[in-house]
Coordinates of C-alpha atoms in Angstrom, one line a residue:
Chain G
X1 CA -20.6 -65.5 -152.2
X2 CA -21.2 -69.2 -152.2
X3 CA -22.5 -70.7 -149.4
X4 CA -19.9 -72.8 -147.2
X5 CA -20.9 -76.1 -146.3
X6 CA -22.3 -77.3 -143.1
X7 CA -19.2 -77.1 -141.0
X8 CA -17.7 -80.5 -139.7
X9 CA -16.1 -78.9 -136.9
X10 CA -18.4 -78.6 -134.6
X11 CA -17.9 -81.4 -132.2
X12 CA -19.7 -82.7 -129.7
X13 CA -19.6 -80.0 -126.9
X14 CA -19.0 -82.4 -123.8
X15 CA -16.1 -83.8 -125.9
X16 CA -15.4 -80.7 -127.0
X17 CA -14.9 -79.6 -122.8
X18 CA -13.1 -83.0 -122.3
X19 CA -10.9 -82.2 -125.1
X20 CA -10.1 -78.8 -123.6
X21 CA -9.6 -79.9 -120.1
X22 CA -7.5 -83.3 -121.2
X23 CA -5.6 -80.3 -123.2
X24 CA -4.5 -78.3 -120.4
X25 CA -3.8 -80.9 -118.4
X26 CA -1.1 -82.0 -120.8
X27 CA 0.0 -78.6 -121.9
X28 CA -0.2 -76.2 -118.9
X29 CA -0.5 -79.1 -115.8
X30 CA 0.4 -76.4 -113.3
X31 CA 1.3 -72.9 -113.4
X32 CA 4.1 -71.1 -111.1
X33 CA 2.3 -67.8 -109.9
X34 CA 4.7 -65.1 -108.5
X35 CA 5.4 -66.7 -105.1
X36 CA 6.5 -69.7 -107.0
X37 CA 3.5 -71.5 -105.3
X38 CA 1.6 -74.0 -108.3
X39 CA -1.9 -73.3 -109.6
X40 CA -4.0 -75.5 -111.1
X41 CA -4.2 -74.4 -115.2
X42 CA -7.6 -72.7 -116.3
X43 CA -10.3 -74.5 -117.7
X44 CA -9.9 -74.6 -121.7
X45 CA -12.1 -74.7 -124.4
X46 CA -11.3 -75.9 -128.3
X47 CA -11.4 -73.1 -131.4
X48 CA -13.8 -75.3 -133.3
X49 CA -12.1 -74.5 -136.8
X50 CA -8.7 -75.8 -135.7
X51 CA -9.1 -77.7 -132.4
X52 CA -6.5 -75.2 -130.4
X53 CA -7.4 -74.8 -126.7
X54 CA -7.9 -71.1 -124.7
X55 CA -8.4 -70.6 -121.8
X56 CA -12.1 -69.8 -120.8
X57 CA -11.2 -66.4 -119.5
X58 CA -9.5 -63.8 -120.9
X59 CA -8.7 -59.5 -121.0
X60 CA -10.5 -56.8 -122.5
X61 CA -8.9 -53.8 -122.9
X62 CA -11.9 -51.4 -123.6
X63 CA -11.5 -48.8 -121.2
X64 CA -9.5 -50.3 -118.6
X65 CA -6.3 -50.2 -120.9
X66 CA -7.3 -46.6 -122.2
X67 CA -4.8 -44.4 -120.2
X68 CA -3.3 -42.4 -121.8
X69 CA 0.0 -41.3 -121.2
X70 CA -0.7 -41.8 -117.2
X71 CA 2.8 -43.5 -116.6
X72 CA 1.3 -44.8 -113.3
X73 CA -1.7 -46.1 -114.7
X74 CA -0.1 -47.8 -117.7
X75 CA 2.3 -49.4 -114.8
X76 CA -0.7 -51.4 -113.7
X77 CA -1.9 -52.3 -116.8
X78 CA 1.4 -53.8 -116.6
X79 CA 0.8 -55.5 -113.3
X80 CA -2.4 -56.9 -114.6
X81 CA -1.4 -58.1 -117.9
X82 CA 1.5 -59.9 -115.9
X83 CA -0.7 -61.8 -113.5
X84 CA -3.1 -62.4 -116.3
X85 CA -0.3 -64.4 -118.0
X86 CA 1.3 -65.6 -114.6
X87 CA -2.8 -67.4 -114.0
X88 CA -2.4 -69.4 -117.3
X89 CA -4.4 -66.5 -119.4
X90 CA -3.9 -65.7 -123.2
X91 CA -6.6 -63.6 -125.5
X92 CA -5.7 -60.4 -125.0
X93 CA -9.0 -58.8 -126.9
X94 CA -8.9 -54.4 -128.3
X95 CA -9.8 -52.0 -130.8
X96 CA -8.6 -49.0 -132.5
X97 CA -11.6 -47.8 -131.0
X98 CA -10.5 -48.1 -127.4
X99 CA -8.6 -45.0 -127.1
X100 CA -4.9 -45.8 -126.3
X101 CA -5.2 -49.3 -125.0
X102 CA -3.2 -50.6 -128.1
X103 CA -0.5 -48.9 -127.0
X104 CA -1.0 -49.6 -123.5
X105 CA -1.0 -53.1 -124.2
X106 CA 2.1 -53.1 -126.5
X107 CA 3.9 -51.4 -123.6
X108 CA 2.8 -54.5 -121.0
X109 CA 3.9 -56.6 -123.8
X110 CA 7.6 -55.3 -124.4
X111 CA 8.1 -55.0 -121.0
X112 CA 7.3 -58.3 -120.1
X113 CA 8.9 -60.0 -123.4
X114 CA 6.1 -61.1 -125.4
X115 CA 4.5 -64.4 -123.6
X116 CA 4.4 -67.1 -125.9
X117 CA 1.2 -67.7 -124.9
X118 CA 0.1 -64.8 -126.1
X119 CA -3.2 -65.1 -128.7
X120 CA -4.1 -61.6 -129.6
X121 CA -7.4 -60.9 -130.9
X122 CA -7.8 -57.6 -132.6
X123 CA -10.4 -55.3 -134.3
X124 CA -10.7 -53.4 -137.8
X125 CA -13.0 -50.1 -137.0
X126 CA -13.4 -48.5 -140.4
X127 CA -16.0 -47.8 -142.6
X128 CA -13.9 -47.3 -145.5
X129 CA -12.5 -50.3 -146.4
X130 CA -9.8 -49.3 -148.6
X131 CA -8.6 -48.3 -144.9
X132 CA -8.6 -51.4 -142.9
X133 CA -5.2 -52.9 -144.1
X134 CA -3.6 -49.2 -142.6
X135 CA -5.6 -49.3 -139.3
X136 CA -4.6 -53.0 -138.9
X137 CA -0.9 -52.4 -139.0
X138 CA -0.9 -49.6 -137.2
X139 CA -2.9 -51.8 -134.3
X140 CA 0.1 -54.6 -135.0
X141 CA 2.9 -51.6 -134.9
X142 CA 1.2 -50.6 -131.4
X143 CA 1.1 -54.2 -130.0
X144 CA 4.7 -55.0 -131.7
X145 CA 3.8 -58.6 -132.8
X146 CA 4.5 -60.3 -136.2
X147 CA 0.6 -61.0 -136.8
X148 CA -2.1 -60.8 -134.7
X149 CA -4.1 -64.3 -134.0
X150 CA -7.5 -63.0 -134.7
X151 CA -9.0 -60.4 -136.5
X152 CA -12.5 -59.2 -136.4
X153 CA -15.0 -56.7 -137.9
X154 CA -15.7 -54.6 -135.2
X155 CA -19.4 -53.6 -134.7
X156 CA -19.9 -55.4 -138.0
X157 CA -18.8 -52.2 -139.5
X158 CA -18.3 -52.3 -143.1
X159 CA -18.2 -56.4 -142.8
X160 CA -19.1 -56.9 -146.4
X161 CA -16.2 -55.2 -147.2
X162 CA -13.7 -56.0 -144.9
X163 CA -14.4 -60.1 -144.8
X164 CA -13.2 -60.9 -148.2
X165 CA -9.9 -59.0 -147.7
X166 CA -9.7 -60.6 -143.7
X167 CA -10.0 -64.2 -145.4
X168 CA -7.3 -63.4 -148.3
X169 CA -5.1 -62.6 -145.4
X170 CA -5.9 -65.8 -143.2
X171 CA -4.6 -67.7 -146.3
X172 CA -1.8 -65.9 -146.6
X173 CA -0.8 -66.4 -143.4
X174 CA -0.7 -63.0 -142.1
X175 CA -3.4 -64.2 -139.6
X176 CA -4.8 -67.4 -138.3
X177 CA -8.3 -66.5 -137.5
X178 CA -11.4 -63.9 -138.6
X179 CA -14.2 -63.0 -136.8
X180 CA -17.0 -60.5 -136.1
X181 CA -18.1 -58.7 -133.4
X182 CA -20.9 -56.9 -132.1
X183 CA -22.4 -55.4 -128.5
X184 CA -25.1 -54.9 -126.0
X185 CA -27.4 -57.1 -128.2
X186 CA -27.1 -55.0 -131.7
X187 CA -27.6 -56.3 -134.9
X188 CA -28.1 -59.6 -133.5
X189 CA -29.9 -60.6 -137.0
X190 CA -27.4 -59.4 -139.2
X191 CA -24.8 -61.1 -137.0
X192 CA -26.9 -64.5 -137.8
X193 CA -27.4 -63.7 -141.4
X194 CA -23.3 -63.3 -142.0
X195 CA -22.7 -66.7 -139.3
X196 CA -24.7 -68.7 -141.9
X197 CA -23.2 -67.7 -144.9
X198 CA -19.8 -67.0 -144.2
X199 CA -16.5 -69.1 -143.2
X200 CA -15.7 -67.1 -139.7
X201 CA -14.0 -68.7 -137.4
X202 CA -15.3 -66.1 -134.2
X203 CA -17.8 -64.3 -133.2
X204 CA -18.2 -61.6 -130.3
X205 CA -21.2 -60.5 -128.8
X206 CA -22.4 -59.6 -125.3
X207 CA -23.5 -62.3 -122.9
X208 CA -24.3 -62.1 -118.9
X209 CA -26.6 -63.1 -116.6
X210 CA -29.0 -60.5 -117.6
X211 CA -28.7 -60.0 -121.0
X212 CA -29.3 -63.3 -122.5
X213 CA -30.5 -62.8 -125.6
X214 CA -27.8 -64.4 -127.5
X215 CA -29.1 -67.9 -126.0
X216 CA -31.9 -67.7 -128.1
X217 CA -30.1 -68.1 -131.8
X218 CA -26.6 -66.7 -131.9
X219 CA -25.3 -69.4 -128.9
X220 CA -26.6 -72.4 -130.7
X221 CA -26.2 -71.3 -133.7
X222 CA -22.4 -70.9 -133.3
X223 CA -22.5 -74.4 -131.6
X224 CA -24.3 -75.7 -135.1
X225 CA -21.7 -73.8 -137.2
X226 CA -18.2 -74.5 -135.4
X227 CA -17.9 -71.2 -134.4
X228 CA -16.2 -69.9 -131.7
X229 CA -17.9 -67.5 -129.3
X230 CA -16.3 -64.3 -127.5
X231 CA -18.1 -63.6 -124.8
X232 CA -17.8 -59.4 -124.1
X233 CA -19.7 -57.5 -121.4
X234 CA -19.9 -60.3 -118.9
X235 CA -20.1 -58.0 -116.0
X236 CA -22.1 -55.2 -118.1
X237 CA -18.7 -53.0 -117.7
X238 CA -19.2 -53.0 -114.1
X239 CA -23.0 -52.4 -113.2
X240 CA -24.1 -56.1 -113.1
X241 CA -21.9 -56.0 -110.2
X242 CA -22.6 -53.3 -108.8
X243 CA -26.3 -54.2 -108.7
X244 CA -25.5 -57.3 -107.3
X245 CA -22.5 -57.0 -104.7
X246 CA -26.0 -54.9 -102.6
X247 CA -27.1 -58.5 -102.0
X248 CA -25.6 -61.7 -100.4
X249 CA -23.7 -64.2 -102.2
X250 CA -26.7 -66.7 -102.6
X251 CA -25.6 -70.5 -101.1
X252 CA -25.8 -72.2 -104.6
X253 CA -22.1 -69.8 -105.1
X254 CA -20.2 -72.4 -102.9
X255 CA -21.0 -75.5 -105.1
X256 CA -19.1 -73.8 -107.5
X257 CA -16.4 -72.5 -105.6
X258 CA -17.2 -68.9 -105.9
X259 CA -16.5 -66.3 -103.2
X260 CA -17.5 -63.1 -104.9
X261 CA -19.9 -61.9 -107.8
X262 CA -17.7 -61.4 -110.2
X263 CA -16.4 -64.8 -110.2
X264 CA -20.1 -66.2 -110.3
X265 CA -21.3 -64.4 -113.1
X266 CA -18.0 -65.2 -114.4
X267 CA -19.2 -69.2 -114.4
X268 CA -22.2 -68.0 -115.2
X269 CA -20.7 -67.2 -118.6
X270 CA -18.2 -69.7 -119.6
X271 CA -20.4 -72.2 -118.5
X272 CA -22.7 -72.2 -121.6
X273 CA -21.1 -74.8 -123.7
X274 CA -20.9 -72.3 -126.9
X275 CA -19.0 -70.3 -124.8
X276 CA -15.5 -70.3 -125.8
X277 CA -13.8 -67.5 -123.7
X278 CA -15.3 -64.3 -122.1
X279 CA -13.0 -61.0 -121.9
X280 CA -13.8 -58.8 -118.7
X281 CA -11.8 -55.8 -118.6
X282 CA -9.9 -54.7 -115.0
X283 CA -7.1 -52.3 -114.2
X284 CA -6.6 -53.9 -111.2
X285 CA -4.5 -56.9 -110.1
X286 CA -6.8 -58.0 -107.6
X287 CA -9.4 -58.0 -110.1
X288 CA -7.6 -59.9 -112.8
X289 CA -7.0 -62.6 -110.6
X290 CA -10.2 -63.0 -109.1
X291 CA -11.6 -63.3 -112.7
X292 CA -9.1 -66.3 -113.2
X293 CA -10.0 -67.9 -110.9
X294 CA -13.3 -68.4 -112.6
X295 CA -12.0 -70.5 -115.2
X296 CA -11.0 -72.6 -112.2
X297 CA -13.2 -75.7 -110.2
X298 CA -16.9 -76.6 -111.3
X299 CA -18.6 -74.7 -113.5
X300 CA -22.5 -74.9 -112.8
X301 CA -24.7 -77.2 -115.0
X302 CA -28.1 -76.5 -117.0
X303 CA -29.7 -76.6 -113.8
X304 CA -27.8 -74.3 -111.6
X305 CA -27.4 -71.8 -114.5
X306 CA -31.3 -71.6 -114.8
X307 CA -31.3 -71.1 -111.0
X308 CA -28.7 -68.4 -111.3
X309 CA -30.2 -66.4 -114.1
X310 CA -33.6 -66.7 -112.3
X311 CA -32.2 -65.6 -109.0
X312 CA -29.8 -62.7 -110.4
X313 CA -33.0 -61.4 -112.5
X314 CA -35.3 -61.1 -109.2
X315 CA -32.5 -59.2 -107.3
Chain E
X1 CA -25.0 -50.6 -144.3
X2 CA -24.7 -52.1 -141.4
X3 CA -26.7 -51.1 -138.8
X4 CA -29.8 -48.3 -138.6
X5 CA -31.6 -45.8 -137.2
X6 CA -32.7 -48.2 -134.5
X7 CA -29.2 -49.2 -133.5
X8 CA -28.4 -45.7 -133.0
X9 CA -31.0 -45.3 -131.1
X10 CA -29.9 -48.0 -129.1
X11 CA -26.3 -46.0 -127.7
X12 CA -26.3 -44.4 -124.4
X13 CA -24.0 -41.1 -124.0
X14 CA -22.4 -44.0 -121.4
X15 CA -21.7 -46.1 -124.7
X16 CA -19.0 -43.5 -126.1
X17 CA -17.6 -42.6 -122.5
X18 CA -13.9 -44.5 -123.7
X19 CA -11.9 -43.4 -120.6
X20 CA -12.6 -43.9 -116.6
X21 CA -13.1 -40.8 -114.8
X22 CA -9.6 -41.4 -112.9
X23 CA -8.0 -41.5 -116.0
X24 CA -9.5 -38.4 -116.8
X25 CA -9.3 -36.4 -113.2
X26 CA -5.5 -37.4 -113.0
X27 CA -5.0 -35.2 -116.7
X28 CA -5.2 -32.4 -114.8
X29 CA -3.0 -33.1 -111.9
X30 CA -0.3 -34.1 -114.8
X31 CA -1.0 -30.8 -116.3
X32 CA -0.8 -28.8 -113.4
X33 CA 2.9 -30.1 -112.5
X34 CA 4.1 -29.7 -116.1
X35 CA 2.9 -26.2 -115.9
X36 CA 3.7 -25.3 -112.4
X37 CA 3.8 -22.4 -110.9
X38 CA 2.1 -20.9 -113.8
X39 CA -0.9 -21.7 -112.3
X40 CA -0.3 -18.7 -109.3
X41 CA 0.9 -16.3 -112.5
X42 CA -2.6 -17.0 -114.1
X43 CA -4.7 -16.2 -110.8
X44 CA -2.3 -13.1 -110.2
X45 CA -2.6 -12.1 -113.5
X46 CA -6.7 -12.5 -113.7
X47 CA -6.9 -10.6 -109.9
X48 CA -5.1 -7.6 -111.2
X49 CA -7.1 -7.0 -114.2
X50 CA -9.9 -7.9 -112.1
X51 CA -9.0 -4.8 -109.8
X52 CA -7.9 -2.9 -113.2
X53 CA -11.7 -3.3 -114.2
X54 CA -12.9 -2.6 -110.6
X55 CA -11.1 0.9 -110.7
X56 CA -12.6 1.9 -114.1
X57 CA -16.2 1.3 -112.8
X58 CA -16.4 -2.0 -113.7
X59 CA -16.2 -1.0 -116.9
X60 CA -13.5 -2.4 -119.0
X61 CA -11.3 -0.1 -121.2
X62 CA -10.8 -0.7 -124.4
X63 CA -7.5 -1.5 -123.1
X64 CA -8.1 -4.0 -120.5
X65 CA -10.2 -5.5 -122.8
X66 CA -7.6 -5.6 -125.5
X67 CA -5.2 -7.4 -122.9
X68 CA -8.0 -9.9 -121.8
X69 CA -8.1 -11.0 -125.6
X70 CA -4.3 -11.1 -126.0
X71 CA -4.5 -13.5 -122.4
X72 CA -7.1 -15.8 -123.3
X73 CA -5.9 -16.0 -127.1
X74 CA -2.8 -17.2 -125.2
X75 CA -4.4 -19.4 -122.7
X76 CA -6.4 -21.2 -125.9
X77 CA -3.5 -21.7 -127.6
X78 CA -1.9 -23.6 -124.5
X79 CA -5.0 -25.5 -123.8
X80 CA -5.4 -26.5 -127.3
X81 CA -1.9 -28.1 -127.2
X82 CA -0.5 -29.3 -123.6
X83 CA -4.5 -30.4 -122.7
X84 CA -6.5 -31.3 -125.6
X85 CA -4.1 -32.5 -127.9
X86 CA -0.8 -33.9 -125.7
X87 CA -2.7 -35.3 -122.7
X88 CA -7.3 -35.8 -123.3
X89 CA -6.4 -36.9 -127.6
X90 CA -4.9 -39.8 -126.8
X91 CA -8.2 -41.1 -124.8
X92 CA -10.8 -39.2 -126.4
X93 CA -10.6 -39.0 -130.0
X94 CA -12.6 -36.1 -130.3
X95 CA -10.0 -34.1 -128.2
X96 CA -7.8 -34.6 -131.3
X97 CA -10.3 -32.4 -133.8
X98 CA -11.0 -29.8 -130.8
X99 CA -7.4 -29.2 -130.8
X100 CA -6.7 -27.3 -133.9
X101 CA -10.5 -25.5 -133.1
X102 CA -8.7 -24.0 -129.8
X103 CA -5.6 -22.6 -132.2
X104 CA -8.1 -21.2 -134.3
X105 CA -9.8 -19.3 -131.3
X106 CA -7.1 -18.4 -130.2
X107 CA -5.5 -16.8 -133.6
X108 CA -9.4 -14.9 -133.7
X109 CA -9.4 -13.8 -130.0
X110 CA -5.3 -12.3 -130.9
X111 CA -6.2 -10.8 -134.1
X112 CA -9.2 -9.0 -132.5
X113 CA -7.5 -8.0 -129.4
X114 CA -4.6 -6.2 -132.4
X115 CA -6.7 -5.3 -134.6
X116 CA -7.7 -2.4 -131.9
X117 CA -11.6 -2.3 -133.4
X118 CA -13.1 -3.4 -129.2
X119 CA -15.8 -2.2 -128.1
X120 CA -17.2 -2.4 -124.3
X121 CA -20.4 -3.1 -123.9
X122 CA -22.2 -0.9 -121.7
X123 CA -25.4 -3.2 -120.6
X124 CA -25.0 -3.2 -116.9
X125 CA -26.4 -6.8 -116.8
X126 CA -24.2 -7.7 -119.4
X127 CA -21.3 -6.7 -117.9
X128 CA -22.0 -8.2 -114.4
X129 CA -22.6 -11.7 -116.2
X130 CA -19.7 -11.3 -118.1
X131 CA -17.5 -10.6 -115.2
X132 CA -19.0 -13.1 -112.9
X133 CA -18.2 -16.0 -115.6
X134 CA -14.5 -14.7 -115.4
X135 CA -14.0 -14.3 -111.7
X136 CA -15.5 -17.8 -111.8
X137 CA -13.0 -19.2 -114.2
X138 CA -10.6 -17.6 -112.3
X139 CA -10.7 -18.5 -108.4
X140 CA -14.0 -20.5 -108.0
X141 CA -13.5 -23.0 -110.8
X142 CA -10.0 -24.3 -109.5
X143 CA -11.6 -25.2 -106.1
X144 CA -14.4 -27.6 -107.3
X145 CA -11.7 -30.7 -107.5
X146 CA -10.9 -30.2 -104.0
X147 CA -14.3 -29.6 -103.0
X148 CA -15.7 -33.1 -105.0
X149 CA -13.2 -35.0 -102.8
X150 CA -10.3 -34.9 -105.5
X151 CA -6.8 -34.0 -104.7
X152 CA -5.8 -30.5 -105.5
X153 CA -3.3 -31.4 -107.6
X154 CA -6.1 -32.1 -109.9
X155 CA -7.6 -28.4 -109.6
X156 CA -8.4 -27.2 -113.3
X157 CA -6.8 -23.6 -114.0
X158 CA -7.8 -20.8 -116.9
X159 CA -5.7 -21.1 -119.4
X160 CA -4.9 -24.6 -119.0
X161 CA -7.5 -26.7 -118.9
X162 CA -10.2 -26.6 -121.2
X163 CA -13.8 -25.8 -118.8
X164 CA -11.9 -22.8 -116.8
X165 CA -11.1 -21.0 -120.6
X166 CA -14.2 -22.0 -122.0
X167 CA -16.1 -19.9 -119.3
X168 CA -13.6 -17.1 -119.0
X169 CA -13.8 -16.9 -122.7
X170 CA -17.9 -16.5 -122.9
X171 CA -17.6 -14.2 -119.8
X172 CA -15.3 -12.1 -122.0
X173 CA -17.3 -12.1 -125.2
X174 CA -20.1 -10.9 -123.0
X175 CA -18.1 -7.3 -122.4
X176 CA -17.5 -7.0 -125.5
X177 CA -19.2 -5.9 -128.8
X178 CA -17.6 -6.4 -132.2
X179 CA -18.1 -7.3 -136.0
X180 CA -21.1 -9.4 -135.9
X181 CA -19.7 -12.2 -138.3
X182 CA -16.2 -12.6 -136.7
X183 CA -17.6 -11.9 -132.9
X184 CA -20.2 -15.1 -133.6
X185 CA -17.8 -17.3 -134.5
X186 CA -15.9 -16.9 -131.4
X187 CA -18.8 -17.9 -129.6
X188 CA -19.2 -21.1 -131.2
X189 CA -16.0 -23.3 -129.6
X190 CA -16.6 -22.2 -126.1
X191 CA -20.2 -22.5 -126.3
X192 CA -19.3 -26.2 -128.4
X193 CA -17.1 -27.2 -125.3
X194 CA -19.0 -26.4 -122.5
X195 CA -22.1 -28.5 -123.9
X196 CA -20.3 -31.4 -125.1
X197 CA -17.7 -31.4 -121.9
X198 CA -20.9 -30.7 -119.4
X199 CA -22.3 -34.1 -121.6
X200 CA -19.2 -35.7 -120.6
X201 CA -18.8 -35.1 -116.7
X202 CA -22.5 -35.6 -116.6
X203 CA -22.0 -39.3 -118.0
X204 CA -18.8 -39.5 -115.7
X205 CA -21.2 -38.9 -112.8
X206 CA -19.6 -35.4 -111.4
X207 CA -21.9 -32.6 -110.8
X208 CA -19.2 -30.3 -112.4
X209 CA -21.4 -31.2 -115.8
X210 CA -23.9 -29.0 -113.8
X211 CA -21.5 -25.5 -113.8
X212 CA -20.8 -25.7 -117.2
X213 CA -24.4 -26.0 -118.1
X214 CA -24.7 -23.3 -116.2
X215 CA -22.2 -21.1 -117.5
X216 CA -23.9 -21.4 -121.3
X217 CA -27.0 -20.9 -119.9
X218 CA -25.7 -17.3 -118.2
X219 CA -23.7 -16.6 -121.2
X220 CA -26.7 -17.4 -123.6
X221 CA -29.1 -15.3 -121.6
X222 CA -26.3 -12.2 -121.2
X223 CA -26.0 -12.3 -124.7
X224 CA -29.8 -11.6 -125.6
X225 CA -29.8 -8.2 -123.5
X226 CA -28.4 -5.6 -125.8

């Protein structure tokens, strides 16, 4: 395949956070929560490829949406997806490999009439190619919506494969964006190799305050190519927080209006200018809105964040 | 190809846990009130063949043993389908190939239990492993959700739940001598389950990993005497 161009869509990235916040302040100024009382809208960051804004926070579903035909569980993954929405949130991120959360989130979905805010960001999980375009509408049949946003190689399974056919589809206009995704620092260099040389508009990878290896080359290199960056695994699925709620909330979590871990390593996160949106995963209310509230108030600068990192790693 | 031997590597058994142990405890307490009060027919049912066995010695007759195959064959078949494949498939994909496994077992353990070809074993250790593992999978292993702080509700019954039938079913094979060829083969899916489900609860966190461990371990060192 040819190689694309140099990509002009990679802004400046304090315009690019300008941008995003003078976006939300004209598109979502305040947001009714269910009291009625008015939030302020979530930070936002620009899709480099097309200039639309997202919120910096958004849902996984891996695990946490996995339940199964546990009527009481999938109730509150109705609760959460509705106060996800209700706090200005609108990737919803899953798999076929998550179990049952694509049916899970469909239900949230129909229940609550699909928000228009809605951006669904979806995964094809097969090695066999000649597959994917099955897998991928059963994933749109579970979720019950026309065309999903984004679609991405999951794992980078099979992505030689499944590209070409993803990028036939984004012209079509059966989606609007592709992407790629990967884990827990895997295939890092093969995630690089198919960022230079082909036209994807996402990436996923895992970023937190301790695994940071994706500042080295992925981060900056999505910055160079106008990519935008998912940010999975911000709280390590639970044991970054764990590890961390043993110790004090150091003073440094005030400046930036942060109250509990999860919210600090939440800023952490979505602070790095590459950073796009990052997808923790809760099946609680509480939770879900605590995580919103990250994308909320001052986010820390170079400085702090080296502070932060430094501090977390020597707890 | 994507990937290599290093990424694999790379995967913690905690990397393909896809469910949260709630998730996972509450299967059973959904199961249980499907199923209710089947659960008190199963316990009566296993005490009186219990007592059966007691009278001849502790010794099953080819009898009893014929009716403990025709039970479990039953209990297999309704694990395979209101457990594995209605309620732990859809959040463990690898319920979904166990399922048709457990209606295999359970068409092997009926045809042997009509065929009428049993034979008891009459290794005295054999026998007292073999009968322990049932009495386990009978009244002990129901208790160990209460015991770990869980409701009741969630208690996991013989017959109905996959790690209860699993041990009843290597308890019975121990008793019992047979056509090598066919006799190995039912070994393999409750053997196959207790590993892979003691993998699981062990990656959950429960120490209920631990019994089923256990339980091949007994069965595997019952089945080398005689």
């Amino acid at each position: 395949m040819p190689r694309p161009p140099a990509s002009p869509r990679a802004p400046d990235p304090r315009r690019r956070q300008l941008l995003g916040q003078a976006a939300a302040g004209l598109a979502l100024p305040w947001l009714g929560d269910k009291a009625g009382a008015q939030v302020a809208a979530p930070l936002m960051r620009l899709i480099p490829s097309s200039g639309e804004a997202l919120p910096v926070v958004g849902l996984g579903s891996w695990i946490t949406f996995n339940v199964g035909g546990d009527a009481a569980a999938r109730e509150a993954c109705v609760a959460v997806v509705r106060a996800f929405f209700a706090a200005g949130g609108r990737m919803i991120d899953s798999s076929p490999m998550y179990g049952s959360s694509q049916p899970t989130i469909g239900f949230a979905l129909a229940r609550l009439g699909p928000p228009a805010a809605l951006f669904s960001a979806e995964k094809v999980w097969v090695g066999d190619a000649a597959r994917g375009p099955a897998q991928m509408e059963a994933s749109r049949a579970y979720w019950g919506v026309a065309r999903f946003d984004l679609m991405q190689v999951h794992n980078l399974l099979s992505w030689q494969e499944h590209l070409p056919r993803l990028f036939d589809m984004k012209a079509a206009g059966r989606l609007r964006y592709v992407g790629i995704t990967t884990s827990e620092g895997r295939r890092h260099a093969e995630m690089e190799r198919v960022m230079r040389s082909q036209p994807i508009d996402f990436v996923q990878l895992s970023y937190n305050l301790l695994d940071r290896e994706a500042e080295q080359r992925l981060l900056p290199l999505a910055q160079e190519r106008g990519i935008a960056v998912i940010v999975n695994r911000p709280f390590r699925e639970g044991a970054l927080l764990q590890q961390m709620s043993r110790h004090r909330l150091p003073g440094w979590a005030a400046e930036i209006d942060c109250n509990v871990w999860a919210q600090a390593a939440l800023k952490f996160v979505v602070s790095h200018p590459a950073v796009t949106c990052a997808i923790p995963g809760t099946s609680q209310v509480a939770h879900r809105q605590q995580n919103m509230a990250a994308a909320r108030g001052p986010l820390p600068d170079a400085s702090l964040r080296s502070r932060m990192a430094r501090e977390v790693a020597a707890l | 190809m994507s990937g290599g031997w290093a990424d694999w590597l790379s995967y913690r058994p905690s990397d393909f846990l896809m469910f949260a142990p709630r998730i996972y405890w509450r299967l059973f307490e959904s199961l249980n009130l499907a199923f209710w009060p089947l659960q008190t027919g199963i316990v009566l049912a296993g005490a009186s063949w219990l007592v059966w066995v007691w009278r001849d010695g502790f010794v099953p007759s080819r009898a009893a043993a014929r009716a403990a195959l025709a039970a479990l064959a039953f209990g297999w078949a309704l694990t395979a389908w209101a457990f594995l494949w209605q309620r732990l498939a859809p959040i463990h994909w690898l319920a979904g190939y166990v399922a048709p496994l457990g209606l295999l077992q359970a068409a092997g353990l009926l045809a042997w239990a009509l065929h009428g070809g049993v034979q008891v074993h009459g290794q005295r250790t054999r026998l007292a492993l073999g009968l322990g593992l049932i009495a386990w999978a009978l009244f002990a292993h129901p208790l160990l959700a209460g015991l770990a702080g869980r409701p009741w509700a969630q208690a996991e019954f013989s017959g109905l739940a996959a790690d209860p039938t699993a041990i009843a079913t290597l308890g019975l094979l121990l008793l019992l001598r047979g056509p090598s060829g066919p006799l190995h083969a039912l070994w393999l899916l409750p053997m196959g389950w207790c590993l892979l489900s003691a993998a699981t609860l062990w990656t959950m966190g429960s120490m209920q990993g631990g019994v089923l461990f256990a339980a091949v371990l007994l069965a595997g060192a019952g089945a080398r005497r005689g």
